[in-house]
Each structure stands twice: as C-alpha cells, then as structure tokens.
mmCIF file of C-alpha atoms in Angstrom:
data_model
loop_
_atom_site.group_PDB
_atom_site.id
_atom_site.type_symbol
_atom_site.label_atom_id
_atom_site.label_comp_id
_atom_site.label_asym_id
_atom_site.label_seq_id
_atom_site.Cartn_x
_atom_site.Cartn_y
_atom_site.Cartn_z
ATOM 1 C CA MET B 11 144.075 61.625 45.384
ATOM 2 C CA TYR B 12 140.480 61.115 44.324
ATOM 3 C CA GLU B 13 137.279 63.842 45.099
ATOM 4 C CA VAL B 14 134.211 61.899 45.994
ATOM 5 C CA GLU B 15 130.970 63.528 46.266
ATOM 6 C CA VAL B 16 127.399 63.913 45.579
ATOM 7 C CA LYS B 17 125.724 66.728 45.676
ATOM 8 C CA VAL B 18 122.289 67.701 45.309
ATOM 9 C CA ARG B 19 119.766 70.518 45.824
ATOM 10 C CA ALA B 20 117.944 71.426 48.940
ATOM 11 C CA ASP B 21 116.844 73.615 51.282
ATOM 12 C CA HIS B 22 119.494 74.125 54.337
ATOM 13 C CA GLY B 23 117.112 74.781 57.285
ATOM 14 C CA PRO B 24 116.071 71.182 57.272
ATOM 15 C CA VAL B 25 119.727 70.192 57.136
ATOM 16 C CA ARG B 26 120.698 72.557 59.978
ATOM 17 C CA GLU B 27 118.094 70.823 62.387
ATOM 18 C CA ARG B 28 119.697 67.421 60.959
ATOM 19 C CA LEU B 29 123.130 68.479 61.465
ATOM 20 C CA ALA B 30 122.952 69.809 65.054
ATOM 21 C CA GLU B 31 120.792 66.491 66.244
ATOM 22 C CA HIS B 32 123.862 64.018 64.763
ATOM 23 C CA GLU B 33 125.516 66.220 66.554
ATOM 24 C CA ALA B 34 127.885 67.322 63.192
ATOM 25 C CA VAL B 35 130.384 69.485 64.464
ATOM 26 C CA PRO B 36 131.136 72.691 62.926
ATOM 27 C CA VAL B 37 134.245 73.837 60.781
ATOM 28 C CA ASP B 38 134.092 76.832 58.961
ATOM 29 C CA ALA B 39 131.973 79.553 57.147
ATOM 30 C CA VAL B 40 133.827 80.986 54.328
ATOM 31 C CA VAL B 41 132.962 82.662 50.316
ATOM 32 C CA GLN B 42 134.738 81.753 47.278
ATOM 33 C CA GLU B 43 135.345 83.497 43.768
ATOM 34 C CA ASP B 44 136.186 80.774 41.722
ATOM 35 C CA VAL B 45 137.875 82.077 38.080
ATOM 36 C CA TYR B 46 137.597 79.243 35.295
ATOM 37 C CA TYR B 47 140.022 79.068 33.021
ATOM 38 C CA ASP B 48 140.002 78.021 29.131
ATOM 39 C CA ALA B 49 142.560 76.028 27.849
ATOM 40 C CA PRO B 50 144.489 77.051 24.392
ATOM 41 C CA HIS B 51 145.256 73.434 23.758
ATOM 42 C CA ARG B 52 142.970 71.403 24.489
ATOM 43 C CA ASP B 53 138.543 72.096 24.708
ATOM 44 C CA PHE B 54 137.939 71.528 28.817
ATOM 45 C CA ALA B 55 134.648 71.688 28.478
ATOM 46 C CA ALA B 56 134.854 68.260 25.844
ATOM 47 C CA THR B 57 137.000 66.626 28.241
ATOM 48 C CA ASP B 58 135.527 67.105 31.511
ATOM 49 C CA GLU B 59 138.561 68.758 32.838
ATOM 50 C CA ALA B 60 138.893 72.397 34.672
ATOM 51 C CA LEU B 61 141.531 74.260 35.997
ATOM 52 C CA ARG B 62 140.581 77.312 37.762
ATOM 53 C CA ILE B 63 142.465 79.772 40.287
ATOM 54 C CA ARG B 64 140.272 79.491 43.944
ATOM 55 C CA ARG B 65 140.626 83.092 46.262
ATOM 56 C CA GLU B 66 139.089 82.078 49.149
ATOM 57 C CA ALA B 67 137.943 84.246 52.949
ATOM 58 C CA SER B 68 136.849 83.678 56.398
ATOM 59 C CA ILE B 69 133.576 84.961 57.625
ATOM 60 C CA ASP B 70 130.836 84.890 60.076
ATOM 61 C CA PRO B 71 128.481 81.223 60.244
ATOM 62 C CA ASP B 72 125.568 83.975 61.441
ATOM 63 C CA ALA B 73 126.037 86.450 58.365
ATOM 64 C CA THR B 74 122.396 86.599 56.525
ATOM 65 C CA ASP B 75 124.161 89.030 53.621
ATOM 66 C CA SER B 76 123.095 87.702 49.792
ATOM 67 C CA VAL B 77 126.719 85.796 48.235
ATOM 68 C CA ALA B 78 127.252 88.545 46.302
ATOM 69 C CA ALA B 79 127.721 91.667 49.681
ATOM 70 C CA ALA B 80 129.479 88.640 51.371
ATOM 71 C CA VAL B 81 132.085 88.327 49.198
ATOM 72 C CA ASP B 82 132.286 91.837 48.461
ATOM 73 C CA SER B 83 132.325 93.034 52.247
ATOM 74 C CA VAL B 84 135.810 91.030 52.632
ATOM 75 C CA PRO B 85 138.538 92.979 51.813
ATOM 76 C CA SER B 86 140.745 91.183 49.504
ATOM 77 C CA ALA B 87 144.105 90.725 51.542
ATOM 78 C CA GLU B 88 141.896 88.626 53.769
ATOM 79 C CA PHE B 89 141.318 86.290 50.943
ATOM 80 C CA ASP B 90 143.601 83.218 50.256
ATOM 81 C CA ALA B 91 144.194 81.701 47.064
ATOM 82 C CA HIS B 92 144.434 78.533 45.434
ATOM 83 C CA VAL B 93 144.857 77.084 42.201
ATOM 84 C CA THR B 94 142.845 73.525 41.720
ATOM 85 C CA TYR B 95 142.841 71.360 38.364
ATOM 86 C CA LYS B 96 140.437 68.341 38.192
ATOM 87 C CA GLY B 97 140.274 65.412 36.354
ATOM 88 C CA PRO B 98 137.231 64.387 34.408
ATOM 89 C CA LEU B 99 134.389 62.679 36.162
ATOM 90 C CA VAL B 100 135.823 58.640 37.260
ATOM 91 C CA GLU B 101 132.303 57.186 37.769
ATOM 92 C CA ALA B 102 128.922 57.361 37.123
ATOM 93 C CA GLU B 103 127.614 57.254 40.475
ATOM 94 C CA SER B 104 129.125 59.770 42.046
ATOM 95 C CA LYS B 105 130.824 63.437 41.513
ATOM 96 C CA THR B 106 134.215 61.711 41.864
ATOM 97 C CA ARG B 107 137.270 63.025 39.889
ATOM 98 C CA GLU B 108 140.748 62.898 39.748
ATOM 99 C CA GLU B 109 141.415 66.722 41.861
ATOM 100 C CA PHE B 110 145.373 68.812 42.658
ATOM 101 C CA GLU B 111 145.366 71.454 44.450
ATOM 102 C CA THR B 112 148.349 74.029 45.899
ATOM 103 C CA LEU B 113 148.477 76.968 47.907
ATOM 104 C CA VAL B 114 150.150 80.420 46.329
ATOM 105 C CA ALA B 115 150.861 83.025 47.580
ATOM 106 C CA ALA B 116 148.843 85.736 44.851
ATOM 107 C CA GLY B 117 146.096 84.553 42.821
ATOM 108 C CA GLU B 118 146.867 87.689 40.903
ATOM 109 C CA THR B 119 150.279 86.822 39.985
ATOM 110 C CA MET B 120 148.578 83.393 38.485
ATOM 111 C CA ASP B 121 145.613 84.681 36.968
ATOM 112 C CA GLU B 122 149.059 87.033 34.857
ATOM 113 C CA ILE B 123 151.042 83.690 34.761
ATOM 114 C CA LEU B 124 147.852 81.765 32.718
ATOM 115 C CA SER B 125 146.939 84.599 30.565
ATOM 116 C CA ARG B 126 150.605 84.638 29.148
ATOM 117 C CA LEU B 127 150.112 81.323 28.740
ATOM 118 C CA GLY B 128 147.485 81.401 26.768
ATOM 119 C CA PHE B 129 145.068 80.505 29.068
ATOM 120 C CA GLU B 130 141.793 82.815 29.144
ATOM 121 C CA PRO B 131 139.033 83.665 32.298
ATOM 122 C CA ALA B 132 136.298 82.183 31.068
ATOM 123 C CA ALA B 133 133.002 81.920 34.150
ATOM 124 C CA THR B 134 133.393 82.807 37.797
ATOM 125 C CA VAL B 135 131.549 80.690 40.432
ATOM 126 C CA ARG B 136 130.943 82.949 43.575
ATOM 127 C CA LYS B 137 129.779 81.257 46.751
ATOM 128 C CA ARG B 138 129.327 81.537 50.362
ATOM 129 C CA ARG B 139 130.128 77.445 51.562
ATOM 130 C CA GLU B 140 129.412 76.306 55.488
ATOM 131 C CA ARG B 141 131.721 72.898 56.282
ATOM 132 C CA PHE B 142 131.098 70.016 59.297
ATOM 133 C CA ALA B 143 131.908 67.258 59.956
ATOM 134 C CA LEU B 144 130.206 64.346 59.903
ATOM 135 C CA ASP B 145 131.180 60.104 60.442
ATOM 136 C CA GLY B 146 134.456 61.115 58.570
ATOM 137 C CA TYR B 147 132.964 63.214 55.909
ATOM 138 C CA THR B 148 132.871 66.972 55.261
ATOM 139 C CA VAL B 149 128.789 68.337 54.931
ATOM 140 C CA THR B 150 128.769 71.482 53.310
ATOM 141 C CA LEU B 151 126.494 73.837 52.498
ATOM 142 C CA ASP B 152 126.584 75.964 49.558
ATOM 143 C CA ALA B 153 124.441 78.997 48.757
ATOM 144 C CA VAL B 154 125.494 79.908 45.411
ATOM 145 C CA GLU B 155 125.329 83.202 42.970
ATOM 146 C CA GLY B 156 122.517 82.903 40.381
ATOM 147 C CA LEU B 157 121.654 79.292 41.206
ATOM 148 C CA GLY B 158 120.332 78.955 44.803
ATOM 149 C CA GLU B 159 120.995 76.522 47.813
ATOM 150 C CA TYR B 160 122.502 72.993 47.865
ATOM 151 C CA VAL B 161 124.358 70.484 49.480
ATOM 152 C CA GLU B 162 127.508 68.143 49.417
ATOM 153 C CA CYS B 163 128.771 65.190 51.117
ATOM 154 C CA GLU B 164 132.688 64.538 50.146
ATOM 155 C CA VAL B 165 135.692 62.651 51.371
ATOM 156 C CA GLU B 166 138.977 62.630 49.282
ATOM 157 C CA THR B 167 140.319 58.754 49.022
ATOM 158 C CA ASP B 168 142.779 56.979 47.223
ATOM 159 C CA GLU B 169 141.453 54.478 44.205
ATOM 160 C CA GLU B 170 140.792 51.431 45.508
ATOM 161 C CA SER B 171 138.116 53.323 48.281
ATOM 162 C CA VAL B 172 136.207 55.157 45.811
ATOM 163 C CA GLU B 173 132.898 52.843 46.345
ATOM 164 C CA ASP B 174 132.974 52.440 49.795
ATOM 165 C CA ALA B 175 133.563 56.087 50.149
ATOM 166 C CA ARG B 176 130.425 56.568 48.199
ATOM 167 C CA GLU B 177 128.212 54.124 49.854
ATOM 168 C CA GLY B 178 129.426 55.941 52.789
ATOM 169 C CA ALA B 179 128.511 59.449 51.287
ATOM 170 C CA PHE B 180 125.034 58.602 50.183
ATOM 171 C CA GLU B 181 124.253 56.916 54.040
ATOM 172 C CA VAL B 182 125.772 60.748 55.306
ATOM 173 C CA LEU B 183 123.090 61.936 52.715
ATOM 174 C CA ARG B 184 120.159 60.412 54.014
ATOM 175 C CA SER B 185 120.723 60.894 57.626
ATOM 176 C CA LEU B 186 119.981 64.239 56.847
ATOM 177 C CA GLY B 187 116.934 63.120 55.068
ATOM 178 C CA LEU B 188 118.339 63.773 51.827
ATOM 179 C CA ASP B 189 118.180 61.679 48.561
ATOM 180 C CA PRO B 190 121.078 60.877 47.429
ATOM 181 C CA ASP B 191 119.141 59.147 43.779
ATOM 182 C CA ASP B 192 118.869 63.100 43.282
ATOM 183 C CA GLN B 193 122.172 63.781 43.467
ATOM 184 C CA ILE B 194 123.282 65.978 40.680
ATOM 185 C CA ARG B 195 127.192 65.319 38.391
ATOM 186 C CA THR B 196 127.386 68.775 37.012
ATOM 187 C CA SER B 197 129.450 70.939 38.157
ATOM 188 C CA TYR B 198 128.640 74.522 39.496
ATOM 189 C CA LEU B 199 130.101 76.139 36.747
ATOM 190 C CA GLY B 200 128.273 73.732 34.361
ATOM 191 C CA LEU B 201 125.103 74.744 35.862
ATOM 192 C CA LEU B 202 125.571 78.280 35.474
ATOM 193 C CA LEU B 203 126.478 78.212 32.032
ATOM 194 C CA ALA B 204 123.090 75.788 30.931
ATOM 195 C CA GLY B 205 121.197 78.525 32.999
ATOM 196 C CA GLU B 206 119.888 76.417 34.840
ATOM 197 C CA ALA B 207 119.898 79.985 37.811
ATOM 198 C CA THR B 208 117.074 80.348 40.327
ATOM 199 C CA SER B 209 116.347 83.344 42.552
ATOM 200 C CA GLU B 210 119.305 83.282 45.667
#
C-alpha cells in the first residue's frame, strides 16, 4: 500500500471551525513519540527512507498541555508500539511513500533488537495529534514539539490510484481553507534536523 499525504503548516483554530462546518467525524486524540534509526548498511538520508519505532497513547482531546507535558503525563504501560518502514517519495506532487507498519508487543525490546543489529537512534519526534474523518480521508491536526502546528490530509491506496488520491486530498484541504500549493514534502524529522524550529 501507498500512503498519500499532503501536509501544510497551519493554525489549528480556523481549521477546527471548518472541520465542524463540514461535519468531520472526530476519530481520536493521541500523543506520539517517534524514534528514528540510522542503518549500518546504508544512509537513509541519502536514500530517502525511514525506519522508526512509534510509541502512541490516547489522550483527552480537550487537553491544553504542551506536547512535552502531554507525552510525559502518560504512563509507559499505556503506550502501544509500532515499527514502521517508509520508502522514498514516489512523486513530486505530494508526500507519497510505500509504507509497512506492524504492532510490536514491546517497543523497548524492538529497540534492543535493532541496536544489536547495528541500527542506532538518530532523532526523536514528539507530537500531539487529533484525527478526523472527512470525505474518505484522515485529516490530522499535529502539534509538533519544536516545530509548531500542521495539518495533514492522508489516505492509503494502491499504486494505480495515487494520482486520484492526491487530487482528492487537495480538494479536502481547499474545503478547509488551506492551499495545497503550500504543502511541505519534508518529514517532521527532516524539518527538525534542518533546524526549522518555531515556538510551539
């Protein structure tokens, strides 16, 4: 499967109002802590790939804590862990990648396995996100520690449907008062490593 994603920097207030107007369905609110790894056999930055362990836990969508406080307030036992591999971007018009993800029973054990194989932690991305369902897409409001607020519109599809899925994502963003031409194809990891931090 391919993850078709379009991401823009945007204040969440006006977007929330548009989501309510369009009767978007709230899905969940979570905190995520993503640890990305460097590989011993090739340079992921050069190949545009990514390998991460994501810890995720549900939170109160009305909470106003900072990202750091929200992540730190959740007991470790309440986090689920997933391992994700993301391939290189497959087109210039969106942030579309082939993606493989699986749930693991213990993130700490998976980290130890990767370490024994020569993979080393490279960076950590922490965020608070709220997800909504709208017109067959997932619209996500992300508050990213060190970067600020973003909106993502994404859907999973097969290779033959990438273009249609991308155009649909553009339409959803326009309906929320956002301009797809403002999209950012760089990952949060890439933005943090590039030093494009803003006040949270």
